[in-house]
Amino acid sequence: MKTLQEKKQEVVENFSVYDEWLDKYEYLIDLGKSLPPYPEDKKTDEHLIKGCQSRVWLDAKIEDGRLWFSADSDAVITRGIISLLVDVYSGCTPEEVAGDDFGFIGEIGLRENLSPTRSNGLVSMIQTLQAIARKNV
Amino acid sequence: MTSTQIRSLFPALQTKVYGRDLLYLDNAATSQRPRSVVDCWEKLTLETNGNIHRAVHALASRATEAFENTRERVRAYLNAADTKEIIFTSGATAAINLVAFSFSEAFIGEGDEVIVSLSEHHSNLLPWQLACKRKKAVLKVLDIDEFGALEVESLQKLISERTKIISIPHISNVLGLVNPVQEIIAVAHKNGVPVLIDGAQGIVHCKVDVRQLDCDFYVFSGHKVYAATGTGVLYGKKEWLEKMPPFMSGGEMIDRVGLQESSFAPLPQKFEAGTQNFNAIPTLVPALELQESILGSAELISEQRELLDYILEEFKKRPRIRLYGTGSAKVPLFSFSVEGAHHEDLALILDKMGVAVRSGQMCAEPLMDRLGVSGLVRASFAPYNTLDEAREFIKCLDRAVQML
Ligand SMILES: Cc1ncc(COP(=O)(O)O)c(C=O)c1O
C-alpha cells in the first residue's frame, strides 16, 4: 500500500500537468463523477459539513486501526475535491490524519483559488476529517 | 449616452482576472465606482478631513458643508419635502434596523402585526423578526405567485386592525421584478398603515420620487448605485421620524446630556449617532448625478431593453435553464437554475472564465425554500454592461454547462 506521503505526491503530480484553471476543473469534475456512491441513508444532518455553499456529507469508519472515509456532495467540483481527500486519507491511521498539515491542498492551488465560501467549505471539510481522526487516536 | 461611453468612467471594469477580461455581472451585490466617486472620496480624505458638526476649524467646517450639501442633494434627488427627512446610515441594512427598532419602540406592542413579503432579502426580514420577538408582535408574510410577483390582491386580507407597518422591497434582489409599490402603498394607507420600501435594488433601476410614491420610509445603500461603500440613506416622513426614539446614541445626536437624563437633537441628527462616514457620504453626489443621467438617457434605456430581451430570448432557447421572476416588470437581473448543474459549480467555472456572477441563497433563504431550490445563479447587469458582454455571458454559460 502507498504511504500517505506517496499518495499526496501523486495528487500534486497529477495536478501539475494542468496550467489552465478550466483544465484543472475538468479534471476535478471527472474525479467527482467517479467518486464511489455514498449511502443515501447517511445523507443526514449528522453527516453534513457546514460552511459550504454546496452540501457535503462525510462518513468515516475504522477498521484494523485504519480510517476509511466516504463522502458526497450535491456539487460536482466539490465532489472532486472530496474524492481527493477521501483517496488520500482513507487507509491512514488516525495518528497520520490528525498529524497531517493538509499542505498539499495548497500545493495544487485549491485553497487559494477557490472562492472564499468554497475555501471555508474546504477548511471545514479538513477540520471534520481531523476531528474524526483525533477522536479515534 | 451609450453603455460603451459609460464604461469608460469605471476604471475597475478594465481589471483582468485569471488573465482574462473581467465580465462583471454581480452588480446587484455592488456596483463598480466611477472615477468621479473615487476622486470625490480622495479629495475629501486628503483635503477636508475634519470631523463634522464638532470643531470650529476650517477642515471641520468644509467637511460639514460637504456632508450637509449631500443631504440637500439626496433630498432633491428623492424629491423629499425636507432635509430633516434624510438620515444618513451605513447602508440599507442599517437603515432598516433603525426603523425596525425605533418604530417598534414607539408604535408596536404585544399582539400587533408587521407585514413583510416572502421575497425579502434577510436585511428586510431579520430586523422585523427581532422587533416582533422583542414586542411579542406577529410577523405576517405576503406571498408571491408562480411568476415571482407579490400577491398584491391578498394584501387587503392580510392587513388587520393590528397591522402597524408593512415593509417590502421595491425590487427583490433575487426575482428582479419591480413591485407595484404605488398600489401597495395605496392599499396600506387606505387602512392607515405606513409602508417602508427597501429600495436597495429599486434605487438602481427606478427613478424614485418619495412624494409621488407617498411611501413613509425609503431606504437604499450607496454602494449599489456607484457611491462609496458604507453609505446609506433612510428617507422617512417627518411625522414618523419625530415620534420615534433614537436607535443608537452617542456623539452629536444630543441636545443636553446629564448623568441620568438626556434630551436629543432634532432631526436629522437624532438618528446619526457617532462619527459619520463623512469622507464617503458626499460621494452620493457624483453617484446620484451619474444615476440621474443614466436613468434619463433614452439611448441607455433602449440598450438595456435590448439586453434584457436578448437574455430572455436566449434563456428561452435553452430548456434546461429555468428563470425565476418573470413578467413585464423585469429588470436585467436574472436568477436561474440549470437542470443537472449545481449553482456553485456554474459560478466557479464562470469565475475562471472571467465572469463574476453570484450563486447560492443570495441572503433570501425563505424565498429559496419557497422556490424549492438550494440556491440559484444570478447574473445582474448594470448600464455599463454591453450587449456584447451579454453575448459573451451566454457563450461562457453554455461552455460551463457543457463542462458539467
Ligand atoms: C433587496 C435588498 N435589501 C437589502 C440589502 C442590504 O443592503 P446592504 O448590505 O448594502 O445593507 C440588499 C443588498 O444585497 C438588497 O439587495
Coordinates of C-alpha atoms and ligand atoms in Angstrom, one line a residue:
Chain A
M1 CA 0.0 0.0 0.0
K2 CA 1.2 3.5 -0.8
T3 CA 2.1 5.7 2.1
L4 CA 0.3 9.0 2.8
Q5 CA 3.3 10.8 1.6
E6 CA 3.3 8.9 -1.7
K7 CA -0.4 9.5 -2.2
K8 CA -0.1 13.2 -1.6
Q9 CA 2.8 13.4 -4.0
E10 CA 0.8 11.6 -6.7
V11 CA -2.0 14.1 -6.4
V12 CA 0.4 17.0 -6.7
E13 CA 1.9 15.5 -9.8
N14 CA -1.4 14.7 -11.4
F15 CA -2.3 18.4 -11.0
S16 CA 1.0 19.7 -12.2
V17 CA 0.2 18.9 -15.8
Y18 CA -2.7 21.5 -15.9
D19 CA -1.7 25.1 -16.3
E20 CA -5.2 26.3 -17.2
W21 CA -7.8 26.7 -14.4
L22 CA -10.5 25.3 -16.6
D23 CA -8.5 22.2 -17.2
K24 CA -8.0 21.7 -13.5
Y25 CA -11.7 22.0 -13.1
E26 CA -12.3 19.4 -15.9
Y27 CA -10.1 17.1 -14.0
L28 CA -11.8 17.7 -10.7
I29 CA -15.2 17.2 -12.4
D30 CA -14.0 13.8 -13.7
L31 CA -12.8 12.9 -10.3
G32 CA -16.1 14.0 -8.8
K33 CA -18.1 11.9 -11.3
S34 CA -16.1 8.8 -10.4
L35 CA -16.5 9.1 -6.7
P36 CA -17.9 5.8 -5.4
P37 CA -21.6 6.0 -4.4
Y38 CA -22.4 7.2 -0.9
P39 CA -25.2 5.6 1.0
E40 CA -28.4 7.7 0.8
D41 CA -29.3 6.9 4.4
K42 CA -26.2 8.6 5.6
K43 CA -27.2 11.9 4.0
T44 CA -28.3 13.2 7.3
D45 CA -27.6 16.4 9.3
E46 CA -25.3 14.4 11.4
H47 CA -23.0 13.7 8.4
L48 CA -23.5 17.2 6.9
I49 CA -20.5 19.5 6.9
K50 CA -21.3 23.2 7.4
G51 CA -19.6 26.1 5.6
C52 CA -20.1 25.0 2.0
Q53 CA -22.4 26.7 -0.5
S54 CA -22.9 23.1 -1.6
R55 CA -23.8 20.4 0.8
V56 CA -21.2 17.8 1.8
W57 CA -21.8 14.6 3.6
L58 CA -18.9 12.7 5.2
D59 CA -18.9 9.3 6.9
A60 CA -15.9 7.5 8.5
K61 CA -15.4 4.0 9.8
I62 CA -12.4 2.5 11.5
E63 CA -11.1 -1.0 10.5
D64 CA -8.0 -2.6 11.8
G65 CA -6.8 0.7 13.2
R66 CA -7.2 2.5 9.9
L67 CA -9.7 5.2 8.9
W68 CA -11.9 4.8 5.8
F69 CA -13.8 7.7 4.6
S70 CA -16.7 8.0 2.2
A71 CA -18.3 11.3 1.2
D72 CA -20.6 13.0 -1.3
S73 CA -21.7 16.4 -2.4
D74 CA -24.5 17.9 -4.5
A75 CA -22.0 19.9 -6.4
V76 CA -19.6 18.1 -8.7
I77 CA -16.4 20.2 -8.3
T78 CA -16.8 19.9 -4.5
R79 CA -17.2 16.2 -5.1
G80 CA -14.0 16.2 -7.0
I81 CA -12.2 17.8 -4.1
I82 CA -13.7 15.4 -1.6
S83 CA -12.7 12.5 -3.7
L84 CA -9.1 13.7 -3.5
L85 CA -9.3 13.9 0.3
V86 CA -11.1 10.5 0.6
D87 CA -8.5 8.8 -1.6
V88 CA -5.5 10.4 0.1
Y89 CA -6.7 9.8 3.7
S90 CA -8.6 6.6 3.5
G91 CA -6.4 3.8 4.8
C92 CA -4.4 6.0 7.0
T93 CA -4.1 5.6 10.8
P94 CA -5.9 8.2 12.9
E95 CA -2.5 9.5 14.1
E96 CA -1.4 10.1 10.5
V97 CA -4.6 12.1 9.6
A98 CA -4.6 14.0 12.9
G99 CA -0.9 14.9 12.5
D100 CA -1.1 15.9 8.8
D101 CA -0.9 19.6 7.8
F102 CA -3.0 19.1 4.6
G103 CA -0.5 21.3 2.9
F104 CA -0.8 19.5 -0.4
I105 CA -4.2 21.3 -0.9
G106 CA -2.3 24.5 -1.1
E107 CA 0.3 23.0 -3.4
I108 CA -2.3 22.1 -6.0
G109 CA -3.7 25.6 -5.7
L110 CA -7.1 24.8 -4.3
R111 CA -7.0 26.6 -1.1
E112 CA -6.1 29.9 -2.5
N113 CA -8.0 29.8 -5.7
L114 CA -11.4 28.5 -4.8
S115 CA -13.9 31.2 -3.8
P116 CA -13.8 32.2 -0.1
T117 CA -17.1 30.5 0.7
R118 CA -15.8 27.4 -1.0
S119 CA -12.5 27.7 0.7
N120 CA -14.3 27.8 4.0
G121 CA -16.1 24.7 3.0
L122 CA -12.8 23.1 2.2
V123 CA -11.5 24.2 5.6
S124 CA -14.5 22.8 7.4
M125 CA -14.1 19.6 5.5
I126 CA -10.5 19.3 6.6
Q127 CA -11.4 20.2 10.2
T128 CA -14.0 17.5 10.2
L129 CA -11.5 14.9 8.9
Q130 CA -9.1 15.9 11.6
A131 CA -11.7 15.9 14.3
I132 CA -12.8 12.3 13.3
A133 CA -9.1 11.3 13.4
R134 CA -8.5 12.8 16.7
K135 CA -11.5 11.1 18.2
N136 CA -10.0 7.8 17.1
V137 CA -6.4 8.3 18.2
Chain B
M1 CA -25.1 58.3 -23.7
T2 CA -24.3 54.7 -24.5
S3 CA -23.1 51.8 -22.4
T4 CA -19.7 51.9 -24.1
Q5 CA -19.3 55.6 -23.1
I6 CA -20.4 54.9 -19.5
R7 CA -17.9 52.0 -19.3
S8 CA -15.0 54.4 -19.7
L9 CA -16.0 56.1 -16.5
F10 CA -15.4 53.0 -14.5
P11 CA -11.7 52.1 -14.1
A12 CA -12.4 48.8 -12.3
L13 CA -14.0 47.4 -15.4
Q14 CA -10.6 47.2 -17.0
T15 CA -9.5 44.7 -14.4
K16 CA -8.2 41.3 -15.6
V17 CA -9.0 38.1 -13.7
Y18 CA -7.0 34.9 -14.3
G19 CA -5.6 36.7 -17.3
R20 CA -9.0 37.3 -18.9
D21 CA -11.1 40.4 -19.3
L22 CA -13.4 40.8 -16.3
L23 CA -17.1 40.4 -17.2
Y24 CA -18.7 41.8 -14.1
L25 CA -22.3 40.6 -13.6
D26 CA -22.7 40.9 -9.9
N27 CA -24.0 44.4 -9.9
A28 CA -26.9 43.6 -7.6
A29 CA -24.3 42.8 -4.9
T30 CA -22.4 46.0 -5.5
S31 CA -21.8 48.3 -8.5
Q32 CA -18.4 49.4 -9.6
R33 CA -17.4 53.0 -8.8
P34 CA -16.9 55.7 -11.4
R35 CA -13.7 57.9 -11.4
S36 CA -15.8 60.8 -10.1
V37 CA -16.7 59.0 -6.9
V38 CA -13.2 57.8 -6.3
D39 CA -11.9 61.4 -6.9
C40 CA -14.6 62.8 -4.6
W41 CA -13.6 60.4 -1.8
E42 CA -9.9 61.1 -2.3
K43 CA -10.4 64.9 -2.3
L44 CA -12.4 64.7 0.9
T45 CA -9.9 62.5 2.6
L46 CA -6.8 64.4 1.5
E47 CA -8.1 68.0 1.7
T48 CA -11.1 68.3 4.1
N49 CA -10.7 65.6 6.7
G50 CA -12.2 67.0 9.8
N51 CA -14.9 65.6 12.0
I52 CA -18.2 67.1 11.1
H53 CA -20.6 69.1 13.3
R54 CA -18.0 69.4 16.0
A55 CA -14.9 71.6 15.7
V56 CA -14.8 75.2 14.6
H57 CA -11.7 74.9 12.4
A58 CA -11.6 75.1 8.6
L59 CA -11.4 71.5 7.8
A60 CA -14.3 70.5 10.0
S61 CA -16.5 73.2 8.6
R62 CA -15.6 72.3 5.0
A63 CA -16.4 68.6 5.8
T64 CA -19.6 69.6 7.5
E65 CA -20.6 71.7 4.5
A66 CA -19.9 68.8 2.1
F67 CA -21.9 66.4 4.3
E68 CA -24.9 68.8 4.6
N69 CA -24.8 69.7 0.9
T70 CA -25.1 66.0 0.2
R71 CA -28.2 65.8 2.4
E72 CA -29.8 68.6 0.3
R73 CA -28.7 66.8 -2.9
V74 CA -30.2 63.5 -1.8
R75 CA -33.4 65.3 -0.7
A76 CA -33.7 66.8 -4.1
Y77 CA -33.0 63.5 -5.8
L78 CA -35.7 61.7 -3.9
N79 CA -38.0 64.8 -4.0
A80 CA -38.4 64.7 -0.3
A81 CA -40.1 67.6 1.3
D82 CA -37.4 68.5 3.9
T83 CA -33.7 67.7 4.5
K84 CA -34.8 66.7 8.0
E85 CA -36.3 63.6 6.4
I86 CA -32.9 62.4 5.1
I87 CA -30.9 60.4 7.5
F88 CA -27.5 59.0 6.6
T89 CA -26.7 55.5 7.6
S90 CA -24.0 52.9 6.7
G91 CA -26.4 51.2 4.2
A92 CA -29.8 49.8 3.6
T93 CA -29.4 47.2 6.4
A94 CA -28.5 49.8 9.0
A95 CA -31.5 52.0 7.8
I96 CA -34.0 49.1 8.1
N97 CA -32.6 48.2 11.5
L98 CA -33.0 51.8 12.6
V99 CA -36.6 51.9 11.6
A100 CA -37.4 48.3 12.9
F101 CA -36.0 49.3 16.3
S102 CA -37.2 52.8 16.7
F103 CA -40.6 52.4 15.0
S104 CA -41.4 49.3 17.1
E105 CA -40.3 51.1 20.3
A106 CA -42.8 53.8 19.6
F107 CA -45.7 52.0 17.8
I108 CA -45.6 48.3 18.2
G109 CA -46.9 46.4 21.2
E110 CA -47.9 42.9 22.1
G111 CA -50.3 41.3 19.6
D112 CA -49.6 43.9 16.9
E113 CA -48.7 42.8 13.4
V114 CA -45.9 43.6 10.9
I115 CA -46.2 42.5 7.3
V116 CA -43.2 41.7 5.1
S117 CA -43.1 39.7 1.9
L118 CA -41.8 36.3 1.1
S119 CA -39.2 37.7 -1.3
E120 CA -37.3 39.6 1.4
H121 CA -33.5 40.0 1.5
H122 CA -32.6 38.9 5.0
S123 CA -31.9 42.6 5.7
N124 CA -35.6 43.4 5.5
L125 CA -36.7 40.3 7.3
L126 CA -34.4 39.8 10.3
P127 CA -34.8 43.3 11.8
W128 CA -38.6 42.9 11.8
Q129 CA -38.3 39.3 13.1
L130 CA -36.3 40.6 16.0
A131 CA -38.5 43.6 16.6
C132 CA -41.6 41.3 16.6
K133 CA -39.9 39.0 19.1
R134 CA -39.0 41.9 21.3
K135 CA -42.5 43.3 21.2
K136 CA -44.4 40.0 21.2
A137 CA -45.8 41.0 17.9
V138 CA -46.7 38.8 14.9
L139 CA -44.8 38.8 11.6
K140 CA -47.1 38.2 8.7
V141 CA -45.9 37.4 5.2
L142 CA -47.2 38.5 1.8
D143 CA -46.8 35.6 -0.6
I144 CA -45.6 35.5 -4.2
D145 CA -47.3 33.9 -7.2
E146 CA -45.8 31.4 -9.6
F147 CA -44.1 34.1 -11.6
G148 CA -42.5 35.6 -8.6
A149 CA -44.8 38.7 -8.4
L150 CA -46.1 39.8 -5.0
E151 CA -49.7 38.7 -4.5
V152 CA -50.9 42.2 -4.0
E153 CA -54.6 41.1 -4.3
S154 CA -54.2 39.3 -0.9
L155 CA -52.7 42.2 0.9
Q156 CA -56.0 43.7 1.9
K157 CA -56.9 40.4 3.6
L158 CA -53.6 40.2 5.3
I159 CA -54.0 43.6 6.9
S160 CA -55.9 43.8 10.1
E161 CA -56.6 46.4 12.8
R162 CA -53.4 45.3 14.5
T163 CA -51.2 45.9 11.4
K164 CA -48.7 48.6 12.3
I165 CA -46.3 48.6 9.4
I166 CA -45.7 47.0 6.0
S167 CA -42.1 46.6 4.8
I168 CA -41.5 45.3 1.3
P169 CA -38.8 45.5 -1.4
H170 CA -39.1 47.8 -4.4
I171 CA -37.3 45.1 -6.4
S172 CA -36.3 41.8 -5.0
N173 CA -32.6 41.0 -5.2
V174 CA -33.5 37.5 -6.5
L175 CA -36.5 38.0 -8.6
G176 CA -35.7 41.2 -10.4
L177 CA -39.2 42.4 -10.7
V178 CA -40.3 46.0 -10.0
N179 CA -43.1 45.5 -7.4
P180 CA -46.2 47.6 -7.7
V181 CA -45.2 49.6 -4.7
Q182 CA -47.6 52.5 -5.5
E183 CA -50.5 50.2 -5.4
I184 CA -49.3 48.5 -2.2
I185 CA -48.8 51.9 -0.5
A186 CA -52.4 52.9 -1.6
V187 CA -53.9 49.8 -0.1
A188 CA -51.8 50.2 3.1
H189 CA -52.7 53.9 3.5
K190 CA -56.4 53.2 3.0
N191 CA -56.0 51.1 6.1
G192 CA -54.0 53.7 7.9
V193 CA -50.8 51.6 7.8
P194 CA -47.4 53.1 6.9
V195 CA -45.0 51.4 4.4
L196 CA -41.3 51.1 4.3
I197 CA -39.8 50.4 0.9
D198 CA -36.5 48.5 0.8
G199 CA -35.0 50.3 -2.2
A200 CA -31.6 48.6 -2.2
Q201 CA -32.3 47.4 -5.7
G202 CA -35.1 49.8 -6.6
I203 CA -32.8 52.8 -6.5
V204 CA -30.7 51.2 -9.2
H205 CA -33.4 50.7 -11.8
C206 CA -36.1 53.2 -11.0
K207 CA -36.4 57.0 -10.7
V208 CA -37.6 57.3 -7.1
D209 CA -39.9 60.2 -6.1
V210 CA -40.9 59.6 -2.5
R211 CA -43.6 62.2 -2.5
Q212 CA -45.2 60.7 -5.6
L213 CA -44.9 57.2 -4.1
D214 CA -46.1 58.6 -0.8
C215 CA -44.1 55.9 1.0
D216 CA -43.4 56.5 4.7
F217 CA -39.9 55.2 4.6
Y218 CA -37.5 54.5 1.7
V219 CA -34.0 53.1 2.2
F220 CA -31.1 52.4 0.0
S221 CA -27.3 51.7 0.0
G222 CA -24.9 54.0 -1.8
H223 CA -22.6 51.2 -3.0
K224 CA -25.2 49.7 -5.3
V225 CA -25.6 53.0 -7.1
Y226 CA -22.0 53.8 -7.7
A227 CA -21.3 55.6 -4.4
A228 CA -18.7 54.6 -1.8
T229 CA -19.3 51.6 0.5
G230 CA -20.5 52.4 3.9
T231 CA -23.0 55.0 2.7
G232 CA -26.7 54.6 3.0
V233 CA -29.9 56.7 3.1
L234 CA -33.0 56.5 5.2
Y235 CA -35.8 58.7 4.0
G236 CA -38.7 58.9 6.5
K237 CA -41.6 61.2 6.7
K238 CA -41.0 63.8 9.4
E239 CA -44.3 62.9 11.2
W240 CA -43.0 59.4 11.8
L241 CA -39.3 60.2 12.5
E242 CA -40.2 62.8 15.0
K243 CA -42.2 60.4 17.1
M244 CA -39.6 57.7 17.0
P245 CA -36.9 57.4 19.8
P246 CA -33.2 57.3 18.8
F247 CA -31.8 54.0 17.7
M248 CA -28.1 54.4 18.6
S249 CA -26.9 57.1 20.9
G250 CA -23.7 58.9 21.4
G251 CA -21.8 61.7 19.6
E252 CA -23.6 64.7 18.2
M253 CA -27.2 63.3 18.4
I254 CA -27.8 65.1 21.6
D255 CA -29.4 68.3 22.9
R256 CA -28.4 68.2 26.6
V257 CA -26.7 65.3 28.4
G258 CA -26.9 64.6 32.1
L259 CA -25.8 61.6 34.0
Q260 CA -29.3 60.2 34.5
E261 CA -31.4 62.0 31.9
S262 CA -30.6 63.5 28.5
S263 CA -32.5 65.0 25.6
F264 CA -31.7 64.6 22.0
A265 CA -31.1 66.7 18.9
P266 CA -33.8 67.3 16.5
L267 CA -34.0 65.6 13.1
P268 CA -31.9 64.5 11.3
Q269 CA -29.0 64.4 13.9
K270 CA -31.2 62.5 16.3
F271 CA -30.6 59.4 14.2
E272 CA -27.0 60.0 13.4
A273 CA -25.0 58.8 16.4
G274 CA -21.3 58.6 16.5
T275 CA -18.8 59.8 13.9
Q276 CA -20.4 59.8 10.5
N277 CA -18.8 58.4 7.4
F278 CA -18.1 61.9 6.3
N279 CA -15.4 61.1 3.7
A280 CA -17.8 58.7 1.9
I281 CA -21.3 60.2 2.3
P282 CA -20.6 63.1 -0.1
T283 CA -19.7 60.5 -2.9
L284 CA -23.5 60.2 -3.1
V285 CA -23.5 63.5 -5.0
P286 CA -21.4 62.4 -8.1
A287 CA -23.0 58.9 -7.9
L288 CA -26.6 60.2 -8.0
E289 CA -25.6 62.7 -10.7
L290 CA -24.5 59.8 -12.8
Q291 CA -27.5 57.8 -11.9
E292 CA -29.7 60.7 -13.0
S293 CA -28.1 60.9 -16.4
I294 CA -28.3 57.1 -16.7
L295 CA -32.0 57.0 -15.9
G296 CA -32.6 60.0 -18.2
S297 CA -30.8 58.6 -21.2
A298 CA -33.2 57.2 -23.9
E299 CA -30.3 55.6 -25.6
L300 CA -29.3 53.6 -22.5
I301 CA -32.8 52.7 -21.7
S302 CA -33.2 51.2 -25.1
E303 CA -29.9 49.4 -24.9
Q304 CA -30.9 47.9 -21.5
R305 CA -34.2 46.8 -23.0
E306 CA -32.4 45.2 -25.9
L307 CA -30.0 43.4 -23.5
L308 CA -32.9 42.2 -21.3
D309 CA -34.8 40.9 -24.4
Y310 CA -31.7 39.2 -25.6
I311 CA -31.1 37.3 -22.4
L312 CA -34.7 36.3 -22.1
E313 CA -34.7 35.1 -25.6
E314 CA -31.5 33.1 -25.2
F315 CA -32.7 31.6 -21.9
K316 CA -36.0 30.5 -23.6
K317 CA -34.0 28.6 -26.3
R318 CA -32.3 26.5 -23.6
P319 CA -34.9 24.2 -22.0
R320 CA -32.5 23.3 -19.1
I321 CA -32.5 26.9 -17.9
R322 CA -35.2 28.0 -15.5
L323 CA -35.5 31.7 -14.8
Y324 CA -37.1 32.8 -11.5
G325 CA -39.0 36.1 -11.7
T326 CA -40.7 36.7 -15.0
G327 CA -43.1 39.2 -16.4
S328 CA -43.3 42.7 -17.8
A329 CA -41.8 44.4 -14.7
K330 CA -38.4 42.6 -15.2
V331 CA -35.1 44.4 -14.8
P332 CA -31.8 42.9 -16.1
L333 CA -31.3 40.8 -13.0
F334 CA -31.5 37.1 -13.8
S335 CA -31.6 34.4 -11.1
F336 CA -31.8 31.0 -12.7
S337 CA -31.0 27.3 -12.3
V338 CA -29.7 24.9 -14.9
E339 CA -31.1 21.4 -14.7
G340 CA -28.4 18.9 -13.8
A341 CA -25.9 21.6 -12.9
H342 CA -25.2 22.9 -9.4
H343 CA -25.3 26.7 -8.9
E344 CA -21.9 26.6 -7.2
D345 CA -20.2 24.6 -10.0
L346 CA -21.6 27.0 -12.6
A347 CA -20.4 30.1 -10.7
L348 CA -16.9 28.6 -10.0
I349 CA -16.4 27.7 -13.7
L350 CA -17.8 31.1 -14.9
D351 CA -15.4 32.8 -12.5
K352 CA -12.4 31.1 -14.1
M353 CA -13.7 32.4 -17.4
G354 CA -13.6 35.9 -16.0
V355 CA -17.4 36.1 -15.4
A356 CA -18.4 37.3 -12.0
V357 CA -21.9 36.1 -11.0
R358 CA -23.5 35.4 -7.7
S359 CA -24.5 31.9 -6.6
G360 CA -26.2 30.4 -3.5
Q361 CA -29.1 31.6 -1.4
M362 CA -28.4 35.3 -2.0
C363 CA -29.5 36.3 1.5
A364 CA -33.0 35.1 0.8
E365 CA -33.4 31.7 2.4
P366 CA -37.2 31.7 2.9
L367 CA -37.5 32.6 -0.8
M368 CA -35.2 29.8 -1.8
D369 CA -37.3 27.4 0.3
R370 CA -40.4 28.7 -1.4
L371 CA -38.9 28.2 -4.8
G372 CA -37.8 24.7 -3.8
V373 CA -34.1 25.3 -4.6
S374 CA -30.9 25.1 -2.5
G375 CA -29.6 28.2 -4.3
L376 CA -29.5 29.9 -7.7
V377 CA -27.1 31.6 -10.0
R378 CA -27.6 35.3 -10.5
A379 CA -26.4 37.5 -13.3
S380 CA -27.2 41.1 -12.7
F381 CA -26.4 43.7 -15.3
A382 CA -25.6 47.4 -15.0
P383 CA -25.9 50.1 -17.6
Y384 CA -22.1 49.7 -18.3
N385 CA -22.6 46.1 -19.4
T386 CA -22.9 46.0 -23.2
L387 CA -24.9 43.7 -25.4
D388 CA -21.6 42.1 -26.5
E389 CA -21.0 41.2 -22.8
A390 CA -24.4 39.6 -22.6
R391 CA -23.5 37.5 -25.7
E392 CA -20.2 36.6 -24.1
F393 CA -22.0 35.6 -20.9
I394 CA -24.3 33.3 -22.8
K395 CA -21.3 31.7 -24.6
C396 CA -19.5 31.1 -21.3
L397 CA -22.6 29.8 -19.6
D398 CA -23.1 27.3 -22.5
R399 CA -19.5 26.2 -22.1
A400 CA -19.8 25.8 -18.3
V401 CA -23.0 23.8 -18.6
Q402 CA -21.2 21.6 -21.2
M403 CA -18.3 21.0 -18.8
L404 CA -20.6 19.8 -16.1
Ligands
LIG1 C1 -33.2 44.0 -1.7 C2 -32.0 44.2 -0.7 N1 -32.3 44.7 0.5 C3 -31.3 45.0 1.4 C4 -30.0 44.8 1.0 C5 -28.9 45.1 2.0 O1 -28.0 46.0 1.5 P1 -26.7 46.4 2.3 O2 -26.0 45.1 2.5 O3 -26.0 47.3 1.4 O4 -27.1 47.0 3.6 C6 -29.7 44.3 -0.3 C7 -28.3 44.0 -0.6 O5 -27.9 43.0 -1.1 C8 -30.7 44.0 -1.2 O6 -30.5 43.5 -2.4

